XYZ file of C-alpha atoms in Angstrom:
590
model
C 152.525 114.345 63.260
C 149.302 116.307 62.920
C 146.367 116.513 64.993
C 144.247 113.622 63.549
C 147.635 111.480 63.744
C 147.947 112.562 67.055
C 144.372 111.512 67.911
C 144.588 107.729 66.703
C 147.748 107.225 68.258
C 146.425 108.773 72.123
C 143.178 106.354 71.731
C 145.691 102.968 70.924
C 145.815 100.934 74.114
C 149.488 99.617 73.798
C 148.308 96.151 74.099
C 146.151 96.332 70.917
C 149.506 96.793 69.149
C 151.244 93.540 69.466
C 150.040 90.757 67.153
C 150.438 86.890 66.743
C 152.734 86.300 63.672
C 151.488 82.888 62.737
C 154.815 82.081 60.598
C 156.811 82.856 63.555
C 154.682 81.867 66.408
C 155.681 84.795 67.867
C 154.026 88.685 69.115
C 155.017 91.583 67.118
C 154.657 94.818 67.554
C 152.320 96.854 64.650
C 152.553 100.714 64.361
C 150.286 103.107 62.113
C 152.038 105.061 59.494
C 152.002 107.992 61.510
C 153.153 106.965 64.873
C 156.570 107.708 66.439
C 159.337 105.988 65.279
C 161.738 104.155 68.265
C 164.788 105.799 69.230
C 166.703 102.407 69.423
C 168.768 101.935 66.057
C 167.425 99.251 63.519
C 169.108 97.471 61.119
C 170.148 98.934 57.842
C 168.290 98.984 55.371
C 169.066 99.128 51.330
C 168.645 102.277 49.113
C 165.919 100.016 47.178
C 164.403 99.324 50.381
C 164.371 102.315 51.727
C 162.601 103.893 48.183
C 160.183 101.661 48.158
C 161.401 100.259 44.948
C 161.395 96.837 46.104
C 160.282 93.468 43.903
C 157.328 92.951 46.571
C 154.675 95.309 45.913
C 153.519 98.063 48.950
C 149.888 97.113 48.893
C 150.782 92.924 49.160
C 154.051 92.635 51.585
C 153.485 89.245 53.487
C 154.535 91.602 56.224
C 150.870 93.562 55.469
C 149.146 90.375 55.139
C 150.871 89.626 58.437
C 149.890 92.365 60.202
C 153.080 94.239 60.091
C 154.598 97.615 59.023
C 156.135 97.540 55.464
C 159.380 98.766 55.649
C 160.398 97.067 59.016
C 162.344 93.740 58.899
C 162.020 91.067 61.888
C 165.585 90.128 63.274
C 164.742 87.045 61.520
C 165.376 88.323 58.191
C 168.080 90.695 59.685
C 169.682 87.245 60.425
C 169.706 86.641 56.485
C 171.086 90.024 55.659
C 175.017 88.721 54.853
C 177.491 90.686 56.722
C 175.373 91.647 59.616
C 175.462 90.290 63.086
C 172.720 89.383 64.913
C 172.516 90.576 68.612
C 171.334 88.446 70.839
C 167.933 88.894 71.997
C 167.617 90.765 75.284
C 164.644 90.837 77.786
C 162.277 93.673 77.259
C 161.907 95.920 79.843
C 158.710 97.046 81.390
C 158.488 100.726 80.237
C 154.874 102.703 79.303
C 155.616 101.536 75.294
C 157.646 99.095 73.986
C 160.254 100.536 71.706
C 159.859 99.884 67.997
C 161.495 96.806 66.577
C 161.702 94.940 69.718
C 159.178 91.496 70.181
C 158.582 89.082 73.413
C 156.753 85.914 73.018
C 154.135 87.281 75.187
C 152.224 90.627 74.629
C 152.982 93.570 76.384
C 150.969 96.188 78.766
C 148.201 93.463 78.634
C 147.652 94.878 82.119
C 145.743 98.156 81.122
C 142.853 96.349 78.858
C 142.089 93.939 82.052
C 141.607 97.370 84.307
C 140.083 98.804 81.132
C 137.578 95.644 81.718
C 137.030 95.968 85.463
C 136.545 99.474 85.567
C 133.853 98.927 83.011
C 132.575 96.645 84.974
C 132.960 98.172 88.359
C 131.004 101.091 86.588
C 128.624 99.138 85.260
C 127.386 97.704 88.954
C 127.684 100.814 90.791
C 125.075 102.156 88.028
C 123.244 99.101 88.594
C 123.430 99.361 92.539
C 122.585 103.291 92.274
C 119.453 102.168 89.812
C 118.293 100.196 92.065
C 118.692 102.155 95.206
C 116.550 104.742 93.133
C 113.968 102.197 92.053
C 113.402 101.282 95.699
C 113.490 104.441 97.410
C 110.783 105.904 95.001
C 109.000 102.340 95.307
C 109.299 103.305 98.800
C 107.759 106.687 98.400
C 104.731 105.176 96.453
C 104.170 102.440 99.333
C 104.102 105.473 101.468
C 101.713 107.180 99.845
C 99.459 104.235 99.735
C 99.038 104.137 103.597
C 96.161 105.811 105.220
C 97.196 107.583 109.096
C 94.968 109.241 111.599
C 96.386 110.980 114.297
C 95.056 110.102 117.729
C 97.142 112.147 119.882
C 98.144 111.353 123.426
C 96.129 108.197 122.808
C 99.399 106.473 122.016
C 103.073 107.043 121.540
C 104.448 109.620 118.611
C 107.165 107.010 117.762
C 108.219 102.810 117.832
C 111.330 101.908 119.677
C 112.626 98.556 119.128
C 114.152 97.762 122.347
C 110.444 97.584 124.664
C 107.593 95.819 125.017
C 104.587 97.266 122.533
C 100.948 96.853 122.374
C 99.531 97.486 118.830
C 95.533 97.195 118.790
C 94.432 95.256 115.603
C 91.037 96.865 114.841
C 88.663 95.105 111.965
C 85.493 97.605 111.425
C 82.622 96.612 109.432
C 82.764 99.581 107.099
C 81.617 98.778 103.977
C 83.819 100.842 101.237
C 85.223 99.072 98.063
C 83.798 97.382 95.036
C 81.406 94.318 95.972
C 81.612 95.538 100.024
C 77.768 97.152 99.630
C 76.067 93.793 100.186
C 77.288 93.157 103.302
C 75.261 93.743 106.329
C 74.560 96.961 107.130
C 76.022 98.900 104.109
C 75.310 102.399 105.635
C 77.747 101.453 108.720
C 79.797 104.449 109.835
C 82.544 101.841 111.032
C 82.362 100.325 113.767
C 84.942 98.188 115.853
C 83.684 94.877 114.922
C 86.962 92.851 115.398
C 89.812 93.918 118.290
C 92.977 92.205 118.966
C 95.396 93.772 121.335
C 98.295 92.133 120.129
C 100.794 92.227 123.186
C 104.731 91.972 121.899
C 107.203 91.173 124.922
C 110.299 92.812 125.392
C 112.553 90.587 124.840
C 110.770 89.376 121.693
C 110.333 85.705 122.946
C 106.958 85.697 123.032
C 103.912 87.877 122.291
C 99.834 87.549 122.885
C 96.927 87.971 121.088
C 93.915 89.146 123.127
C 90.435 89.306 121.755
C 87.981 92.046 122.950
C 84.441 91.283 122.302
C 82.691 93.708 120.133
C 79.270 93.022 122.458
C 81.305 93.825 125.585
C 79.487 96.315 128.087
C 82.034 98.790 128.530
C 82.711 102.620 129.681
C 83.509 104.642 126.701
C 85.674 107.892 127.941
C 85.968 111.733 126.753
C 87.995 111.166 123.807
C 89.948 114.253 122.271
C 89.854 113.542 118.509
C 91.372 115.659 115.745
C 89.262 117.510 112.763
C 89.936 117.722 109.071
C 90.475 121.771 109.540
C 93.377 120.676 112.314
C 91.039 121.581 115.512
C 90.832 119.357 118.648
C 86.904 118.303 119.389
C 86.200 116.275 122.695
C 83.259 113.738 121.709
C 81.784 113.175 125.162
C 82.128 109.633 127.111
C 79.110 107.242 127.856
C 78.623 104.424 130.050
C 77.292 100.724 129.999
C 77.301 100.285 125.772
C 78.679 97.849 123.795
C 82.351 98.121 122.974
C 81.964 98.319 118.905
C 80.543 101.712 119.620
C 83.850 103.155 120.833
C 84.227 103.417 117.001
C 82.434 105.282 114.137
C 79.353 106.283 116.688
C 79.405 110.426 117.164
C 82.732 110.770 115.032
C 85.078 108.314 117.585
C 88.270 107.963 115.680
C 90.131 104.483 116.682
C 92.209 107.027 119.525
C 88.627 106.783 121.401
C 89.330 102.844 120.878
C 92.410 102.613 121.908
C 91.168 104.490 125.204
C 88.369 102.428 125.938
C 90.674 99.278 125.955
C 93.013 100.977 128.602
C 89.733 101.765 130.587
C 88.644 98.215 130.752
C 91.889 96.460 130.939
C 94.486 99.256 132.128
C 97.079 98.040 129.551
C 98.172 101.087 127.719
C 97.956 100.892 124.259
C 100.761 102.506 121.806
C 99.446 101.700 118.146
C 96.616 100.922 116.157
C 96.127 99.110 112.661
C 92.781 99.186 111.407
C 91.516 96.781 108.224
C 87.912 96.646 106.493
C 86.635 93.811 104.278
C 88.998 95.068 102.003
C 91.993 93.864 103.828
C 90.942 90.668 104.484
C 90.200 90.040 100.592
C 93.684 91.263 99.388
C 96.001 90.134 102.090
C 94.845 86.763 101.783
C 95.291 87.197 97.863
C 98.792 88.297 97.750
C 99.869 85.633 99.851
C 98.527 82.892 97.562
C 95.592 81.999 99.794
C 95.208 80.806 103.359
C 94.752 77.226 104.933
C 91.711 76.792 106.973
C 90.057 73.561 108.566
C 86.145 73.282 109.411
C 84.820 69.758 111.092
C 82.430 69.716 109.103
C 80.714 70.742 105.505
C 79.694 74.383 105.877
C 76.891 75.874 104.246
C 76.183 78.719 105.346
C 73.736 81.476 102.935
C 73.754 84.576 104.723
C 77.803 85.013 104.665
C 77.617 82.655 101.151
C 80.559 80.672 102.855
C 80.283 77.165 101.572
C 83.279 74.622 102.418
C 83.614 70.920 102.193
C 84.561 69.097 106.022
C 88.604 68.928 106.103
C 91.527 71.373 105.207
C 90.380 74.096 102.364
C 92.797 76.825 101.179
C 90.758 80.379 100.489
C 91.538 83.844 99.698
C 89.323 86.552 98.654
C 85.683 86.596 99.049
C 85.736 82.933 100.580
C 88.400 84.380 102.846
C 86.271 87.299 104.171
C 82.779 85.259 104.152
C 84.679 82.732 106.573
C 85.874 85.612 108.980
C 81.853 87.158 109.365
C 80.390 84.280 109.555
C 78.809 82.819 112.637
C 75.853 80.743 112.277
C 78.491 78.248 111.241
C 80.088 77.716 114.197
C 79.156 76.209 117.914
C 76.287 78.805 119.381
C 76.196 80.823 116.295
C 77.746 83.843 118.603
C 80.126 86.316 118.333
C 82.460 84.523 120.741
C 82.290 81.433 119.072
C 83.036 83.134 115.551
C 86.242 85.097 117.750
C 87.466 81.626 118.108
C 87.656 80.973 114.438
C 88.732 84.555 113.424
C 92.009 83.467 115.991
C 92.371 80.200 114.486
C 92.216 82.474 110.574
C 94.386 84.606 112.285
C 97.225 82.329 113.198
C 97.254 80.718 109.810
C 97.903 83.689 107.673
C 100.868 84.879 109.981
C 102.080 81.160 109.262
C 101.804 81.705 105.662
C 103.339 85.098 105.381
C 106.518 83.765 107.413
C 106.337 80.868 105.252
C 109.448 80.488 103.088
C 106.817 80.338 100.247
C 106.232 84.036 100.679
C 109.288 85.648 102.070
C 111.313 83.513 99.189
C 108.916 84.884 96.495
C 109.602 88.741 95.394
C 106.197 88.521 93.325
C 104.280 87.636 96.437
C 106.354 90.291 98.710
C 105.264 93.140 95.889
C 101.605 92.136 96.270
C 101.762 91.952 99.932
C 103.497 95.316 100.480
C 101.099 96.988 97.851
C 97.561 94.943 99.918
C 99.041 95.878 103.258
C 99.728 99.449 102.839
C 96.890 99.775 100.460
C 94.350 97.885 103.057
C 95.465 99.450 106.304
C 94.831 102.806 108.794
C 97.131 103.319 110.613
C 98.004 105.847 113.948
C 100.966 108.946 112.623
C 103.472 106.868 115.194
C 104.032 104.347 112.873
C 102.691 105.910 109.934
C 105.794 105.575 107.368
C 106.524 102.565 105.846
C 110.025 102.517 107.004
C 108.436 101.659 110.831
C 106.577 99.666 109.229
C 108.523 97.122 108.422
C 111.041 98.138 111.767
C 107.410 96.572 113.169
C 106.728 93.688 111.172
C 110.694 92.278 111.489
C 109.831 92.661 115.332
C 107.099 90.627 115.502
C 108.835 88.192 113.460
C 111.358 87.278 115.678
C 108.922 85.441 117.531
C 108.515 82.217 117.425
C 105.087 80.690 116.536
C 104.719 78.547 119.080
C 105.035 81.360 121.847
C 101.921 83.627 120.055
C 98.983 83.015 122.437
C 95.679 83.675 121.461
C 92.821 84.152 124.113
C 89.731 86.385 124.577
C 89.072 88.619 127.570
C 87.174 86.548 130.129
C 83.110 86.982 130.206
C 79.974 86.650 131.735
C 76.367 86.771 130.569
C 75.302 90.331 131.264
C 73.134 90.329 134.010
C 70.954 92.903 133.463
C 69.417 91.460 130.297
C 66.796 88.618 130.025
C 67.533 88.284 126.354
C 70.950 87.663 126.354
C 72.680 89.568 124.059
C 75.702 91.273 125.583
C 78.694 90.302 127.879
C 80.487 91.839 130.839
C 83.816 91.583 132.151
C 84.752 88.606 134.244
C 86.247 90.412 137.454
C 87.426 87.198 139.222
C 89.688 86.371 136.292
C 90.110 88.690 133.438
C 92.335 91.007 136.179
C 95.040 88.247 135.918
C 95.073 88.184 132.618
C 95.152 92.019 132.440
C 98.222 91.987 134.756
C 100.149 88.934 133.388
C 99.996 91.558 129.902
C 100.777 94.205 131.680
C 103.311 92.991 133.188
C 104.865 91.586 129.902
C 104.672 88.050 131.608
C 104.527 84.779 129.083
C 101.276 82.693 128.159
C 103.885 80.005 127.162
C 107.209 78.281 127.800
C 109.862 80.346 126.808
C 113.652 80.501 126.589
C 116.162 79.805 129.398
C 117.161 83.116 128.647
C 114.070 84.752 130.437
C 113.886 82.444 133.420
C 116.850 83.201 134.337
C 116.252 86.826 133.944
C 113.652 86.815 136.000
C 115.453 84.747 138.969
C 117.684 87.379 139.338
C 115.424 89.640 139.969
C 114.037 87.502 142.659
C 117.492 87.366 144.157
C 117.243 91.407 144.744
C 114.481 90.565 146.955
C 116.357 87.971 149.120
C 118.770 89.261 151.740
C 118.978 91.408 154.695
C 116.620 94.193 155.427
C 116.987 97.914 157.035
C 114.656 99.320 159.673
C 111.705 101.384 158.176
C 113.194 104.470 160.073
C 116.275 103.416 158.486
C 115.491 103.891 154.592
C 116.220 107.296 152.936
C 114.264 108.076 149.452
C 112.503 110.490 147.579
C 108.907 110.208 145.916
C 108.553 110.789 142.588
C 105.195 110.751 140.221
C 105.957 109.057 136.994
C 102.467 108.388 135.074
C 100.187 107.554 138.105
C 97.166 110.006 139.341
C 97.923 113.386 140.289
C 98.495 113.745 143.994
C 99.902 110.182 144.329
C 103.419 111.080 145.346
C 102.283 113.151 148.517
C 99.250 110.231 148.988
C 102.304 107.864 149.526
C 104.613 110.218 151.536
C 101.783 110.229 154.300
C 101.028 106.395 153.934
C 105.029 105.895 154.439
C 105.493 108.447 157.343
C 102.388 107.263 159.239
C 101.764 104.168 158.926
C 104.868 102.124 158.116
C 107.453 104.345 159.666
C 109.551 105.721 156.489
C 110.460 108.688 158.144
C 113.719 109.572 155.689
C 111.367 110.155 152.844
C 109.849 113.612 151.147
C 107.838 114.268 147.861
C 110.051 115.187 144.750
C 107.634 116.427 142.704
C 107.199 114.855 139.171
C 109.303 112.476 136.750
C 110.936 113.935 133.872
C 108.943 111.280 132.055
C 106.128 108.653 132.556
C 106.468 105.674 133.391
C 104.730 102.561 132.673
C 105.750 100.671 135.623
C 106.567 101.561 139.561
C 110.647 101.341 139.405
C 112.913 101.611 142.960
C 116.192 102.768 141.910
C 118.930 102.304 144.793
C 122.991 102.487 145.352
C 124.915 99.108 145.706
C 125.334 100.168 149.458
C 121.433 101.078 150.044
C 120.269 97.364 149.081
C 119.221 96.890 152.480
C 117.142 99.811 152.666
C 115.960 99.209 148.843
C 114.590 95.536 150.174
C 112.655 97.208 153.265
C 110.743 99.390 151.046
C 109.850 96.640 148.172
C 108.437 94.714 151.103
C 106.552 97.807 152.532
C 105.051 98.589 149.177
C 104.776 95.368 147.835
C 107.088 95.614 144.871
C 108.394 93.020 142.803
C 112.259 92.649 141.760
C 111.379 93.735 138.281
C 110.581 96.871 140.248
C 114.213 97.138 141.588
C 116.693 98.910 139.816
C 120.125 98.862 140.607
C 122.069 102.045 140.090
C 122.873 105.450 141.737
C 121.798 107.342 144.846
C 120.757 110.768 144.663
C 120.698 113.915 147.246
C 117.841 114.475 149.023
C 117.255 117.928 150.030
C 119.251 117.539 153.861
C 121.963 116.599 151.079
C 122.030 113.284 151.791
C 122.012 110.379 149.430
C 118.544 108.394 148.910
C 117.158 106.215 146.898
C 114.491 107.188 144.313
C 110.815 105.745 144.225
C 109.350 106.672 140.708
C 104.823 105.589 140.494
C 104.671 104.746 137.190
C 100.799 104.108 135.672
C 100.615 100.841 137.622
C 100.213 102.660 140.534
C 96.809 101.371 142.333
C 97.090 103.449 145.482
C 99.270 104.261 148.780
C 99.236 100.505 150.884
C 97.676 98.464 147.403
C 100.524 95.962 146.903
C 102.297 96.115 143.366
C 104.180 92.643 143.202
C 103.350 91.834 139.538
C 102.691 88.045 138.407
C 105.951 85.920 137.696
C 103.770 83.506 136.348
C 100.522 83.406 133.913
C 97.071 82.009 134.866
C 95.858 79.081 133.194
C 93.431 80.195 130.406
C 91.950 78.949 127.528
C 94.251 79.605 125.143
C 95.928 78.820 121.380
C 99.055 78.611 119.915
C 100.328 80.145 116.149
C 101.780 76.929 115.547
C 98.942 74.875 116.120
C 96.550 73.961 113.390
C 93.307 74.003 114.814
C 90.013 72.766 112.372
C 86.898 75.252 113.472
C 83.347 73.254 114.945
């Protein structure tokens, strides 16, 4: 056989060779002029036959026309030969080929051609899945290039963890960059912080809040470290008694200076920021198809152009952002009356983007990843897109109902005649600071959390050790320097805790006051959280350690809620009554 032969023959599947003989209704098996002859004898066949001299012509055998090699008779016809006996047919074994000459009703190695099929197939997904993994990792890389980060430093945290609590300031500024954006207001604004939400998300995910800062709030703005374009550090200086907008934009404050201003009036620590112009609020509500709103009544208002008829209206774009600025449409045509409807705008679209409308239609996801990244600034903690979204499916596992929305609690400024500016409520915006804080719940929540927190009431309950009786160490985790050995005196002095000493710092800062303790020192553990006023959030069961007379203690860590030696820290189990809304709620703006 030469090398061509040898060719055609390799590249047969088996299978292929085994063909229907419609006279016989049976498979046959058809070799190529060149392929290998079987080993098993054949029947005889004539001189004439076997010269080719034969009455039916080479080119037109019914054997051909068949389908089958000239020259090779079927037992059939074997059967007519006279004088020859016909063997009786034996089952074909299953060998690599079928040898020559032999048939089976059914065809033989049809096996290979249905791998021959899946492996084509197989292949054909995993290019498909591979494609695809490409397409969205470098659709990935483009949504990452789309976002805009500023790096605020020690403001907030380097990274997102998906097992705590997190507080993410929502920033709106009134900077007016973009096409159509220069006939807003003051078009030569530098930025300022025009809308703040400090959006609270609890621990456990059940619920989160919402809480509006004024941007006419009379606040303390403090020395704020902010980073240059050529990499250098530059403290802009602090100021006192100006409105809060200012904390932003005003002598080059980046939103880290925000972000720091909000933990000076409220003492909740702030990890992220997102910040949006007019921009954002044009394309989110675009991509998502538009957002429902409800007015009382017809609004026609011509120095935001927002014009809607009384009732439900769906808007998006220009209508959308006209509807957020305005307020000489609603109530006292103030800025806390037109915080009430930015909550109320606020609520809706995260109703719409969790709708199964959106998250069911890819075209809709596309333009909402594309506005969002596009639209927002955001801190280098959660700057890749990846945390992103490790932030959005957070906040979507909670519930609607359980997303209150409030504003910080205000007076009238006092010092003005004219009034024009607010100041913090101090007989009950502290509550609300603490409940926050304290990642306590606006709202009914799950079963799940009550009874969390009744067992850590039950640490509380129970027998008590003497004071001279309870052994720990003092540890500073996050609260003013000097606190540890401020509390070592308190405890020695004045409440009798002689068994304790100063430990120096925590390997890392804490956010919370936490009294770690030995099953066998629960006694003591409950003396000291009565001392010091702690709550049985505060109490953590777990090991002793050795103090320095090498004996075991308990360990007292200050975390940043720490007001002072002898100022209680029992934190609220339950929320004050505010004025508050609900996500779920569809509320129609007066």
């Amino acid at each position: 056989m030469d090398a061509q032969g040898r060719g055609r023959a390799d590249n047969i599947d088996p299978a292929d060779q085994w063909v229907l003989n419609p006279n016989t209704g049976e498979y046959e098996l058809r070799l190529t002029p060149s392929a290998p002859q079987s080993s098993v004898p054949g029947p005889r066949r004539s001189d004439s036959q076997r010269s080719g001299r034969t009455p039916r012509d080479r080119t037109a055998t019914p054997e051909r026309q068949q389908g089958r090699t000239p020259g090779r008779e079927t037992d059939r016809e074997t059967a007519r030969t006279p004088g020859r006996e016909v063997p009786p047919q034996r089952r074909r074994r299953a060998e690599p080929e079928p040898p020559a000459g032999r048939r089976s009703r059914r065809p033989a190695k049809k096996k290979p051609k249905a791998k021959k099929a899946l492996m084509w197939t197989g292949g054909t997904m995993a290019f498909v899945l591979i494609a695809t993994g490409a397409a969205a990792y470098f659709y990935l890389k483009h949504l990452e290039g789309n976002v805009t980060t500023t790096d605020v430093g020690s403001a907030g945290k380097q990274g997102f963890s998906k097992n705590e609590a997190f507080n993410i300031l929502i920033i709106g500024t009134d900077k007016r960059t973009g096409a159509g954006n220069e006939g807003y207001g003051d078009s030569g604004s530098v930025g300022h912080a025009d809308t703040n939400v400090l959006l609270h998300v609890s621990k456990d995910r059940t619920n989160a809040t919402a809480l509006s800062i004024p941007r006419d709030l009379i606040v303390d703005v403090p020395d704020c470290p902010t980073k240059q374009e050529d990499g250098s550090e530059k403290v802009v200086p602090g100021t006192t008694g100006v409105r809060f907008n200012t904390s932003l934009g005003q002598d080059g404050r980046n939103p880290g200076c925000t972000m720091r201003t909000v933990e000076t009036v409220t003492g909740i620590p702030v990890d992220h920021f997102m910040m949006a112009d007019f921009n954002a609020v044009k394309t989110l509500t675009s991509a998502v198809g538009g957002v429902d709103v409800c007015v009382e009544q017809a609004v026609d208002d011509p120095k935001s152009h927002l014009k809607l008829p009384a009732g439900e209206s769906t808007i998006e774009g220009e209508q959308a952002l006209a509807f957020v600025r305005t307020r000489h449409a609603w109530g006292n045509q103030g800025d806390l009356d037109r915080i009430k409807v930015q909550q109320q705008f606020l609520a809706s679209l995260m109703r719409k983007m969790a709708s199964s409308d959106t998250l069911t239609s890819p075209t809709k996801l596309v333009s909402l990843a594309e506005a969002a990244t596009k639209a927002l600034t955001v801190d280098t903690g959660i700057g890749k897109v990846s945390t992103l979204k490790d932030v959005a499916l957070e906040l979507k596992k909670v519930p609607t109902k359980n997303i209150s929305f409030m504003t910080v609690p205000v007076l009238d400024n006092p010092a003005e005649k004219v009034k024009a500016t607010v100041v913090v409520d101090k007989n009950s915006a502290p509550a609300i600071f603490d409940t926050i804080k304290n990642d306590v719940s606006f709202t009914e929540v799950k079963k799940k959390q009550k009874a969390q927190k009744d067992a850590q009431a039950a640490r509380l309950k129970g027998t008590k050790s003497e004071a001279s009786e309870v052994r720990v160490r003092i540890l500073n985790g996050g609260a003013p320097a000097g606190s540890a050995q401020e509390t070592l005196q308190w405890l020695q002095n004045d409440e009798g805790v002689l068994k304790s000493e100063n430990a120096g710092n925590a390997p890392a800062e804490l956010s919370k006051t936490t009294l770690e303790y030995a099953p066998d020192q629960a006694a003591q553990a409950r003396r000291l959280a009565a001392v010091m006023g702690l709550s049985g959030s505060a109490m953590k069961p777990g090991e002793s350690v050795t103090n320095s007379q090498g004996l075991p203690a308990m360990t007292l860590t200050l975390g940043k809620d720490f007001k002072g030696a002898g100022v209680s820290l029992t934190a609220p189990t339950k929320a004050p009554e505010v004025d508050k809304s609900t996500a779920d709620k569809v509320k129609c703006a007066s």
